[in-house]
mmCIF file of C-alpha atoms in Angstrom:
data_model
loop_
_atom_site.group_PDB
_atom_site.id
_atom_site.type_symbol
_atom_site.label_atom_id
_atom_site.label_comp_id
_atom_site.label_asym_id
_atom_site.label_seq_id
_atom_site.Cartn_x
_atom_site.Cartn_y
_atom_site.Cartn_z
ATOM 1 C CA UNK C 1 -6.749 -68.367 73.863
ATOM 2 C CA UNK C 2 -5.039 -64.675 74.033
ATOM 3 C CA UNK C 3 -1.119 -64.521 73.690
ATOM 4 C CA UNK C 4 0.673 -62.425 76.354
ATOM 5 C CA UNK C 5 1.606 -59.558 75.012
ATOM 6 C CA UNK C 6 5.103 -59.458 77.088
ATOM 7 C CA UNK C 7 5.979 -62.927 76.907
ATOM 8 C CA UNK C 8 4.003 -64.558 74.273
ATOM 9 C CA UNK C 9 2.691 -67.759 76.255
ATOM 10 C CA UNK C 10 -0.887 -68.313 75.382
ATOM 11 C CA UNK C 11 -3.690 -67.653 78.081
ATOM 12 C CA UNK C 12 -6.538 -69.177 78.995
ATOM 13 C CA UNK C 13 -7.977 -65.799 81.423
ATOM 14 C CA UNK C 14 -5.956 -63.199 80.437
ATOM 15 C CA UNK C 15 -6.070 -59.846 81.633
ATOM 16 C CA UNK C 16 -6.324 -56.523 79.471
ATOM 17 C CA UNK C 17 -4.333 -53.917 81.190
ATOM 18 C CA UNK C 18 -6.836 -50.747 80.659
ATOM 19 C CA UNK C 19 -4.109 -48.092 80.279
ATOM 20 C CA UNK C 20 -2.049 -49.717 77.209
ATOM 21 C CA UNK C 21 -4.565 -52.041 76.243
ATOM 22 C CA UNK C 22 -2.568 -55.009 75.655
ATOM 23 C CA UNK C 23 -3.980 -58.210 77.071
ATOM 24 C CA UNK C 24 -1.181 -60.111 79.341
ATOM 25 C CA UNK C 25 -0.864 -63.810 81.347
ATOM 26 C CA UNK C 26 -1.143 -63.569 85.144
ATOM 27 C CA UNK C 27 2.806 -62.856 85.696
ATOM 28 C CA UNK C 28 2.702 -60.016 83.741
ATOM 29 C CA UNK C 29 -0.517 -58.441 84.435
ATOM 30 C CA UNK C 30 0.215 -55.952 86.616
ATOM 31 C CA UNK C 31 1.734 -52.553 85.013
ATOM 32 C CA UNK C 32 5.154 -52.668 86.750
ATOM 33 C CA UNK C 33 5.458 -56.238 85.124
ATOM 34 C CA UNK C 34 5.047 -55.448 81.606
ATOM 35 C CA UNK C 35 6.444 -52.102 81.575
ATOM 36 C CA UNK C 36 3.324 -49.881 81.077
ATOM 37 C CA UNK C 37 3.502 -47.087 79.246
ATOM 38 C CA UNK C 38 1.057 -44.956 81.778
ATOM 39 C CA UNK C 39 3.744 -46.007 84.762
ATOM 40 C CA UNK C 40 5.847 -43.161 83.560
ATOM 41 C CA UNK C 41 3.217 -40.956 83.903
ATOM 42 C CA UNK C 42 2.769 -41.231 88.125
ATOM 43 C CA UNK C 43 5.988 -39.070 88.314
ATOM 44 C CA UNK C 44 4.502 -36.288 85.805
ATOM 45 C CA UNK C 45 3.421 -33.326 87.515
ATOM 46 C CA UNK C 46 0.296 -32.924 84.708
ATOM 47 C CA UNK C 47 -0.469 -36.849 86.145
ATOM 48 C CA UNK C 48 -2.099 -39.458 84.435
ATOM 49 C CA UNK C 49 -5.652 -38.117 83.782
ATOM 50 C CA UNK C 50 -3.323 -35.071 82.687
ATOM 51 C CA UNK C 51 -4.827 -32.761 84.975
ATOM 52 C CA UNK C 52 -2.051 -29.932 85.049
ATOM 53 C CA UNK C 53 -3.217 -28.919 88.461
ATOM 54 C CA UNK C 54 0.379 -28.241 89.778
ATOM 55 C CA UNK C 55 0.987 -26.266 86.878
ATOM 56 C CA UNK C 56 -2.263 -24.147 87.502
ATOM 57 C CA UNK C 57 -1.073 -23.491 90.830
ATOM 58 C CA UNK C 58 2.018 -21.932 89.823
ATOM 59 C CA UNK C 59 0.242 -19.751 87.027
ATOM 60 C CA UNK C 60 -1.552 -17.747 89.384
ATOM 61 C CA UNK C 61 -4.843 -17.601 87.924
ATOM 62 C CA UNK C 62 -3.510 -17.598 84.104
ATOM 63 C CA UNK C 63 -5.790 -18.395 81.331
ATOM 64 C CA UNK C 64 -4.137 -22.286 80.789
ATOM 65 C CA UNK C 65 -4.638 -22.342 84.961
ATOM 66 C CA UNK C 66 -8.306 -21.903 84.248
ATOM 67 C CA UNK C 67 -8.606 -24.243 81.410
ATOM 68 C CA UNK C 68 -6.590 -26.922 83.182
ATOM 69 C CA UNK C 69 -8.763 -27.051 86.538
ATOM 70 C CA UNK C 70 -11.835 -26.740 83.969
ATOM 71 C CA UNK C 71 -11.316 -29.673 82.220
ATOM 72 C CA UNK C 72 -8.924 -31.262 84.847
ATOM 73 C CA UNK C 73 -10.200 -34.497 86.917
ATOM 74 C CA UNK C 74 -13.021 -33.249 89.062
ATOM 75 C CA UNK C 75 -13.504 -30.530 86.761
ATOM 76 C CA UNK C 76 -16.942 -29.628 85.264
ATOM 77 C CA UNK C 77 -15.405 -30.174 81.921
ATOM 78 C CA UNK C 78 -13.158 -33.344 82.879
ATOM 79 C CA UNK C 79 -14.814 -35.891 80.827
ATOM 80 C CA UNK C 80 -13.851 -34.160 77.545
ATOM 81 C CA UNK C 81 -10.135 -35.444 78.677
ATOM 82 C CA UNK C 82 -9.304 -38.890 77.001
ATOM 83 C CA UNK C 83 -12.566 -39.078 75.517
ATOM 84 C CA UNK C 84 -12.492 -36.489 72.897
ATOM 85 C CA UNK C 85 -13.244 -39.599 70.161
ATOM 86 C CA UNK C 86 -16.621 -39.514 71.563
ATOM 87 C CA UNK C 87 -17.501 -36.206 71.769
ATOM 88 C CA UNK C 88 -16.336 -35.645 67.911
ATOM 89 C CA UNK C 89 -19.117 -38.360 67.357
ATOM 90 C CA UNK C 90 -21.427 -36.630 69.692
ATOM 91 C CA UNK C 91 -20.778 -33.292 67.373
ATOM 92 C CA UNK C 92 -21.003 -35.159 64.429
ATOM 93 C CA UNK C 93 -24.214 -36.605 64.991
ATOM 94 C CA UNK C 94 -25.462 -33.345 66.419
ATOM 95 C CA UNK C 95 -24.703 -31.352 63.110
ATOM 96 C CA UNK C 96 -26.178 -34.055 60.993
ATOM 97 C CA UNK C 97 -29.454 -33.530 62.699
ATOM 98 C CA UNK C 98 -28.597 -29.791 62.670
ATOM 99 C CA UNK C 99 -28.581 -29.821 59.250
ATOM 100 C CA UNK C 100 -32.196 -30.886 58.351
ATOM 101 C CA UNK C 101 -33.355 -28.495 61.330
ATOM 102 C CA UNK C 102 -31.704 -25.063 60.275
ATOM 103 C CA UNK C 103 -32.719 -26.652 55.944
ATOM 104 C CA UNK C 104 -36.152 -26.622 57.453
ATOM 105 C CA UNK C 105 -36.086 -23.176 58.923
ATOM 106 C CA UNK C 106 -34.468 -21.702 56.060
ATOM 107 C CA UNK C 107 -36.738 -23.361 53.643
ATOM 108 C CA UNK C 108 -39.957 -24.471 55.186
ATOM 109 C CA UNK C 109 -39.688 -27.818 53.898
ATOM 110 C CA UNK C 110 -38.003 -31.068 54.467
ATOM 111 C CA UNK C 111 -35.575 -32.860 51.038
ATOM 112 C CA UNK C 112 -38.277 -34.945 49.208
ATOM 113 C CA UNK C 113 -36.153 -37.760 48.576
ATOM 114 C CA UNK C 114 -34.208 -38.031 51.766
ATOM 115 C CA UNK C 115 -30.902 -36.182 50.325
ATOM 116 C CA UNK C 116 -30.941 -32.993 52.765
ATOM 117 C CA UNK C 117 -27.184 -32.340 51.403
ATOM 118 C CA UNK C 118 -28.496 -32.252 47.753
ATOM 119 C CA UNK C 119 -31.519 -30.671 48.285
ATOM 120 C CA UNK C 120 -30.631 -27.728 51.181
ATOM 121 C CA UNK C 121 -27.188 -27.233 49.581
ATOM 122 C CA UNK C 122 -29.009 -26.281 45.829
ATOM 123 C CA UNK C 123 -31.845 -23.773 47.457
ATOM 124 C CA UNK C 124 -30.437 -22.532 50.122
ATOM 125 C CA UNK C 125 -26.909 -20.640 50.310
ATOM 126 C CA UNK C 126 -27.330 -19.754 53.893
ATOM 127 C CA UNK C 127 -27.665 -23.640 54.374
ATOM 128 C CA UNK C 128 -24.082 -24.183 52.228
ATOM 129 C CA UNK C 129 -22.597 -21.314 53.961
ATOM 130 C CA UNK C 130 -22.781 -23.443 57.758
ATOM 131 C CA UNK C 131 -22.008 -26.999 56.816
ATOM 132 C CA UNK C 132 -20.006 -26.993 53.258
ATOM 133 C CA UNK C 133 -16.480 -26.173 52.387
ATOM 134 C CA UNK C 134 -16.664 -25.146 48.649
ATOM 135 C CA UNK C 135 -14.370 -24.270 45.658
ATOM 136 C CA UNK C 136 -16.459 -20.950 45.466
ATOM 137 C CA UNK C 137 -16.204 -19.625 48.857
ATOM 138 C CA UNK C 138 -12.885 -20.819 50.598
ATOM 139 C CA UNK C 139 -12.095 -17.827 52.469
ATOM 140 C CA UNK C 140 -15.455 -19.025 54.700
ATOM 141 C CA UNK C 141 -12.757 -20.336 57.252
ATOM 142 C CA UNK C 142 -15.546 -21.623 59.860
ATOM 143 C CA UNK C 143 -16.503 -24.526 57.052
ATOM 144 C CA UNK C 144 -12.705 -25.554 57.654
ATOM 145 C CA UNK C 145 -14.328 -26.990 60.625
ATOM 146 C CA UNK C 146 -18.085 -27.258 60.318
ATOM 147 C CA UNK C 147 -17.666 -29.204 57.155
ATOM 148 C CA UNK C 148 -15.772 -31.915 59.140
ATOM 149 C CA UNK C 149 -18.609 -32.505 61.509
ATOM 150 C CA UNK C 150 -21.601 -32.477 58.539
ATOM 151 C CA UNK C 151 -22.299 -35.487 56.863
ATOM 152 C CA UNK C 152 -24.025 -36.268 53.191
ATOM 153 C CA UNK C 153 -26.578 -38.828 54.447
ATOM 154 C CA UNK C 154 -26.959 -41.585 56.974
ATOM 155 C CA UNK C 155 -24.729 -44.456 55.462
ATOM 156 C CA UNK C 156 -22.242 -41.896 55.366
ATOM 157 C CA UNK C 157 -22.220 -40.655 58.772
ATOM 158 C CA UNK C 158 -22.246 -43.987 59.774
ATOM 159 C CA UNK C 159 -19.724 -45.065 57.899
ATOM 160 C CA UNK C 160 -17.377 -42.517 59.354
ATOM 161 C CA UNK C 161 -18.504 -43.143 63.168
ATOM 162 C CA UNK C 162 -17.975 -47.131 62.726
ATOM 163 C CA UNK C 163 -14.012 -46.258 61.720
ATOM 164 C CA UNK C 164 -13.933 -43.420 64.482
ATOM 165 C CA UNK C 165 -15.635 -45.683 67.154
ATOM 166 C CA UNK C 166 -13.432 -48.526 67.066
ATOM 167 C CA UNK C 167 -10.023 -46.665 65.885
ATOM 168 C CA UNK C 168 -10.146 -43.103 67.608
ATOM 169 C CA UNK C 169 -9.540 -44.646 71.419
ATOM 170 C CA UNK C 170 -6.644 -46.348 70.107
ATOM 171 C CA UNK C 171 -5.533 -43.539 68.333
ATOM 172 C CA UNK C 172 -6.330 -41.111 71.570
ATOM 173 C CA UNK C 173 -4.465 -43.202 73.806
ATOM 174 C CA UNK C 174 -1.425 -43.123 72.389
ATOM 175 C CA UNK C 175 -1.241 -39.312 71.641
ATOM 176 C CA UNK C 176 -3.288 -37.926 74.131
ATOM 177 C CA UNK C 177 -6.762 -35.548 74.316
ATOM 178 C CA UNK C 178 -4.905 -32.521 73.059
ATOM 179 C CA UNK C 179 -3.039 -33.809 70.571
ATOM 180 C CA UNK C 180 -5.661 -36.380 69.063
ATOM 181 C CA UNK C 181 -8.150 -33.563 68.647
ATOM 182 C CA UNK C 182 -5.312 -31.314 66.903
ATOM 183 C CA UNK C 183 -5.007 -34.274 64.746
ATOM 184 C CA UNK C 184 -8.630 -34.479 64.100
ATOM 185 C CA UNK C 185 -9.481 -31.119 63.540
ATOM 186 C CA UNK C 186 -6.416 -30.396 61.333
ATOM 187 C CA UNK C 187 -5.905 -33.639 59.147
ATOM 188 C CA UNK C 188 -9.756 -33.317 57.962
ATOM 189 C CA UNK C 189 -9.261 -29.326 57.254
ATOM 190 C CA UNK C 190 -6.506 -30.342 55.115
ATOM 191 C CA UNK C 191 -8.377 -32.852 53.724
ATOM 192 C CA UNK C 192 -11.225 -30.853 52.593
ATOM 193 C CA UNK C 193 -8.788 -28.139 51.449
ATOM 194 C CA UNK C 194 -6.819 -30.603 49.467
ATOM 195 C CA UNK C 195 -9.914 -31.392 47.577
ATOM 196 C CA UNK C 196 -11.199 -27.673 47.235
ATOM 197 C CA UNK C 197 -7.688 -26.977 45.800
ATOM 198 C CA UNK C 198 -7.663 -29.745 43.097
ATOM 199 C CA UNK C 199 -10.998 -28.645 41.956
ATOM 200 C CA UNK C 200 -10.256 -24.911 41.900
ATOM 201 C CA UNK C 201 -6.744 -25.975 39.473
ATOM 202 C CA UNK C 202 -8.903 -28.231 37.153
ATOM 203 C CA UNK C 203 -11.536 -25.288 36.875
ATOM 204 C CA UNK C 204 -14.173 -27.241 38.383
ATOM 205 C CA UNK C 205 -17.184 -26.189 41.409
ATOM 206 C CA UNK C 206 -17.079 -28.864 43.818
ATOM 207 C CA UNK C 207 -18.471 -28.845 47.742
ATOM 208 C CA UNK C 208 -17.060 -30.960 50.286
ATOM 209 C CA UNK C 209 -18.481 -32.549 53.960
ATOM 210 C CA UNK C 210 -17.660 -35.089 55.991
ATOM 211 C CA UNK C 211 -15.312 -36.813 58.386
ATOM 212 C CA UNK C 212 -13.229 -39.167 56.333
ATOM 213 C CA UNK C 213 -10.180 -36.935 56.269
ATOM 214 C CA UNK C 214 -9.585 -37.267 59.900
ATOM 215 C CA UNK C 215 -10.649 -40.914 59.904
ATOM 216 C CA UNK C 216 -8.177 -41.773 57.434
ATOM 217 C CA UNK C 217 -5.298 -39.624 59.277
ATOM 218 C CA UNK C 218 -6.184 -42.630 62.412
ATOM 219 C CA UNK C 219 -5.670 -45.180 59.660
ATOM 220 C CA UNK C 220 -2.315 -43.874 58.442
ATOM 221 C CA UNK C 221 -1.137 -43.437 62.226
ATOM 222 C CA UNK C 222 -2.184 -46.826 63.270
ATOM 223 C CA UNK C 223 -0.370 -48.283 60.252
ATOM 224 C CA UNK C 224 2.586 -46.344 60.717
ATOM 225 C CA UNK C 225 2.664 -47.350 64.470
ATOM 226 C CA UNK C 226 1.625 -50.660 64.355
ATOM 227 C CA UNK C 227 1.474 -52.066 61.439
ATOM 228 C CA UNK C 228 0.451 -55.785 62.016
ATOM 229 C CA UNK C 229 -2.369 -54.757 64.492
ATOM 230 C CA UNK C 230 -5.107 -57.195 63.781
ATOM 231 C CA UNK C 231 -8.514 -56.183 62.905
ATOM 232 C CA UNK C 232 -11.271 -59.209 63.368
ATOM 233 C CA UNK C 233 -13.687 -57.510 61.275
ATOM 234 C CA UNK C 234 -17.666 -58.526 61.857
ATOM 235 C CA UNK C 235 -18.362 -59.683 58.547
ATOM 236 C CA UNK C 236 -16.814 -62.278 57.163
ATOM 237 C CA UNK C 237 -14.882 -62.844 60.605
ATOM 238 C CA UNK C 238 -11.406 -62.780 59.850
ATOM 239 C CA UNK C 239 -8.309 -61.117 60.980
ATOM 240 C CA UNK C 240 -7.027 -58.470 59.317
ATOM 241 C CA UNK C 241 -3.966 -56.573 59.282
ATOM 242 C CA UNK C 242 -4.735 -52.833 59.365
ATOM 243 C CA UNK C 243 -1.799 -52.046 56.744
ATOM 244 C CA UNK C 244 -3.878 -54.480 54.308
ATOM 245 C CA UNK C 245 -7.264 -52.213 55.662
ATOM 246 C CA UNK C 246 -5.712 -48.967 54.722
ATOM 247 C CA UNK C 247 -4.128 -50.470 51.349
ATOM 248 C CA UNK C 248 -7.262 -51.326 50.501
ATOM 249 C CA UNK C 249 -8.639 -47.620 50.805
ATOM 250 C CA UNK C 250 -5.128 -46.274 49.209
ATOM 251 C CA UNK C 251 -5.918 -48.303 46.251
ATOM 252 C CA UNK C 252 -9.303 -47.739 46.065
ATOM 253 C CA UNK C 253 -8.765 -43.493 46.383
ATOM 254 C CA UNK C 254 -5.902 -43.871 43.703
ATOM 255 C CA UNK C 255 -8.050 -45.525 41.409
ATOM 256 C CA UNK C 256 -11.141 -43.253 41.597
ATOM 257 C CA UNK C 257 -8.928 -40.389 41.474
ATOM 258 C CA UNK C 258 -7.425 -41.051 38.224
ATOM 259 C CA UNK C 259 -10.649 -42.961 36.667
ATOM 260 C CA UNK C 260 -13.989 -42.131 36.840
ATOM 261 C CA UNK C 261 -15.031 -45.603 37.728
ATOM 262 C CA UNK C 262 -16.591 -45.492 40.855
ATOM 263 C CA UNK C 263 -18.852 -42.349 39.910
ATOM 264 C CA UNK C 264 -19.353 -39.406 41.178
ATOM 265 C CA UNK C 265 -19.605 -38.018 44.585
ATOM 266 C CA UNK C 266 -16.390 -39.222 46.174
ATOM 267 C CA UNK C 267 -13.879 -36.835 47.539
ATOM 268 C CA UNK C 268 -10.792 -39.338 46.849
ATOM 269 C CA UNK C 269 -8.358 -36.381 47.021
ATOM 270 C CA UNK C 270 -9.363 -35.734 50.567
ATOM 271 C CA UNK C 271 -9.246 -38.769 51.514
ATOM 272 C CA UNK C 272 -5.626 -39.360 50.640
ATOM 273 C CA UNK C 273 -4.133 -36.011 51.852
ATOM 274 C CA UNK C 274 -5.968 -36.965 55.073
ATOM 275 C CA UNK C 275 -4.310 -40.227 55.278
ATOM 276 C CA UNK C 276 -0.971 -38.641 54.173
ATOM 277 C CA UNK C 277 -1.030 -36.397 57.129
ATOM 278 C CA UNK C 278 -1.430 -39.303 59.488
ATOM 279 C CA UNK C 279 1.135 -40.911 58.150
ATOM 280 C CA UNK C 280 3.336 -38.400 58.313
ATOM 281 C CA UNK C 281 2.225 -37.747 62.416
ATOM 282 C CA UNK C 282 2.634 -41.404 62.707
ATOM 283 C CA UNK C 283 6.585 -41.502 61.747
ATOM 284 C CA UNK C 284 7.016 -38.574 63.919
ATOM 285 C CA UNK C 285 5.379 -39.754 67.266
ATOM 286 C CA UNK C 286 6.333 -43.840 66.733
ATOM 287 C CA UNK C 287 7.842 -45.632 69.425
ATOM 288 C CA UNK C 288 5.923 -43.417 72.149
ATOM 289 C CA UNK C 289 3.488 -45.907 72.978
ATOM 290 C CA UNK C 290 2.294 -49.429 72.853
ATOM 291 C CA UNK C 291 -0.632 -50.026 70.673
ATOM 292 C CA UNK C 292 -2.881 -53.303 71.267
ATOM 293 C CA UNK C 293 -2.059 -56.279 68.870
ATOM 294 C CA UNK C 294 -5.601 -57.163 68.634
ATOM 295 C CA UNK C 295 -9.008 -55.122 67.768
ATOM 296 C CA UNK C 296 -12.501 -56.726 67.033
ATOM 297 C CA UNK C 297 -15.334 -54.947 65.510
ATOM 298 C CA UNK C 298 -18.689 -55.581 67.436
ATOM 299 C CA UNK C 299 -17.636 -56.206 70.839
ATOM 300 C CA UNK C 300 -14.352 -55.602 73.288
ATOM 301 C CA UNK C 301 -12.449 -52.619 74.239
ATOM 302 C CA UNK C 302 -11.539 -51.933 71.575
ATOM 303 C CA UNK C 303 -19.431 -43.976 52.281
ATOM 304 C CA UNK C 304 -16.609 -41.999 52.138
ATOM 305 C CA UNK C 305 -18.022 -38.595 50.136
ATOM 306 C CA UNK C 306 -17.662 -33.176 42.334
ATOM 307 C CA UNK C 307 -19.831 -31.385 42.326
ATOM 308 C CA UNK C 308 -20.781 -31.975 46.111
ATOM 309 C CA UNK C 309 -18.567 -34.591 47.878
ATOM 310 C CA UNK C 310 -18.863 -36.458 50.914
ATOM 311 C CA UNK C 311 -15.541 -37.597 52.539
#
């Protein structure tokens, strides 16, 4: 049985309200009865698909004007709103195949173990110059970005997606499309430069890819915002409390950063300036929004990367 989110009484059917996400008895289903979050939003001119058509009305014609009915509801563009978690996977899965196509075109040949990141990054510097941030060329502000969206290998990439899939829409909801993918884009160029910079003070080369920057920044949100939010993970198929998840990561990034006993190949560093910046957003934007109690992996609503290092 679910527990009501507003009143706690346990439910046999209960009902998942689709804008907050919280699951509710049948007295407090509806969202004037539980005090939905998206009810505020009927009275905002930008709406709740936050389509800013009023606004681009009054703009005459102004750039935003354009963007909003572009990506507004009914726009050609209008799926990218509230689903920007899925298009970041999208991208990311695009690059990773980009990255064996342009290796192949640049090379002639395909890695010979399976490692396109080991193999394209060491014979090709065209290949390094797209899809790695490095301690050697920095000022190449485009693999801010691009780095974000290449991965190191298939566990990894999958690795990252699994955290994004099941987190991000959480995380999206409560800030909104604009704001998520600010948070995306920004905690995991941090992240990589965070991990460029330590290398570049200790004297070392190091190359950096990967998505775990920003997927860390949604686990430092979510624990800042909700901290008991329970995570029924797949396997074994217990609850979990996402501050004990995202312990579990601090402690394992704090420990490979100060000992070498994980290996090589790990960009702990990024990791934990990426969850430090969602942290930080977290405390700012807390109280805005309800987050859902509850989150299963592998059903419902609901690797990390030296010398070259996959985050």
């Amino acid at each position: 049985m679910a527990e009501c989110h507003e009143c706690g009484e346990y439910e046999n059917l209960p009902y998942q309200c689709r804008r907050c996400g919280n699951t509710f008895c049948a007295e407090h289903r509806l969202p004037e009865n539980h005090n939905c979050p998206g009810m505020g939003e009927w009275d905002d001119p930008s709406g709740v698909f936050e389509s800013s058509f009023d606004d681009s009305v009054g703009t005459g014609g102004s750039s935003d004007g354009v963007l909003d009915r572009l990506t507004g509801t009914g726009g050609p563009l209008g799926y990218f709103r509230g689903n920007m978690t899925y298009v970041f996977l999208g991208l990311m899965w695009i690059t990773f195949i980009s990255e064996y196509i342009v290796g192949y075109l640049l090379t002639g040949g395909l890695p010979p173990n399976g490692a396109g990141v080991t193999y394209y990054g060491t014979v090709s510097e065209t290949w390094r110059s797209i899809f790695l941030l490095t301690s050697e060329n920095p000022e190449y502000v485009w693999t801010w970005f691009t780095s974000i969206l290449a991965h190191g290998g298939f566990f990894h990439i999958a690795a990252n997606s699994i955290v994004l899939y099941f987190f991000g829409p959480l995380v999206e909801r409560y800030l909104g499309a604009k704001r998520f993918t600010a948070l995306f884009l920004a905690s995991g160029a941090i992240a990589g430069l965070a991990q460029i910079g330590t290398a570049l003070a200790t004297g070392e080369a190091s190359a950096v890819l990967g998505a775990s920057g920003a997927a860390m920044a949604v686990l430092g949100l979510l624990t800042v915002v909700n901290p008991d939010l329970r995570v029924m993970l797949l396997i074994p198929p217990i609850p979990l409390p996402i501050w004990a998840l995202t312990g579990f990561y601090v402690l394992f990034d704090l420990t490979g950063a100060i000992t070498p006993i994980f290996g090589g190949g790990i960009a702990h560093y990024a990791h934990l300036a990426g969850l430090l910046v969602g942290l930080l957003v977290g405390q700012y934007v807390k109280g805005q929004q309800q987050i859902p109690n509850r989150l299963n992996f592998g059903g419902g609503n609901g690797g990390m990367g030296g010398g070259r290092r996959r985050y």
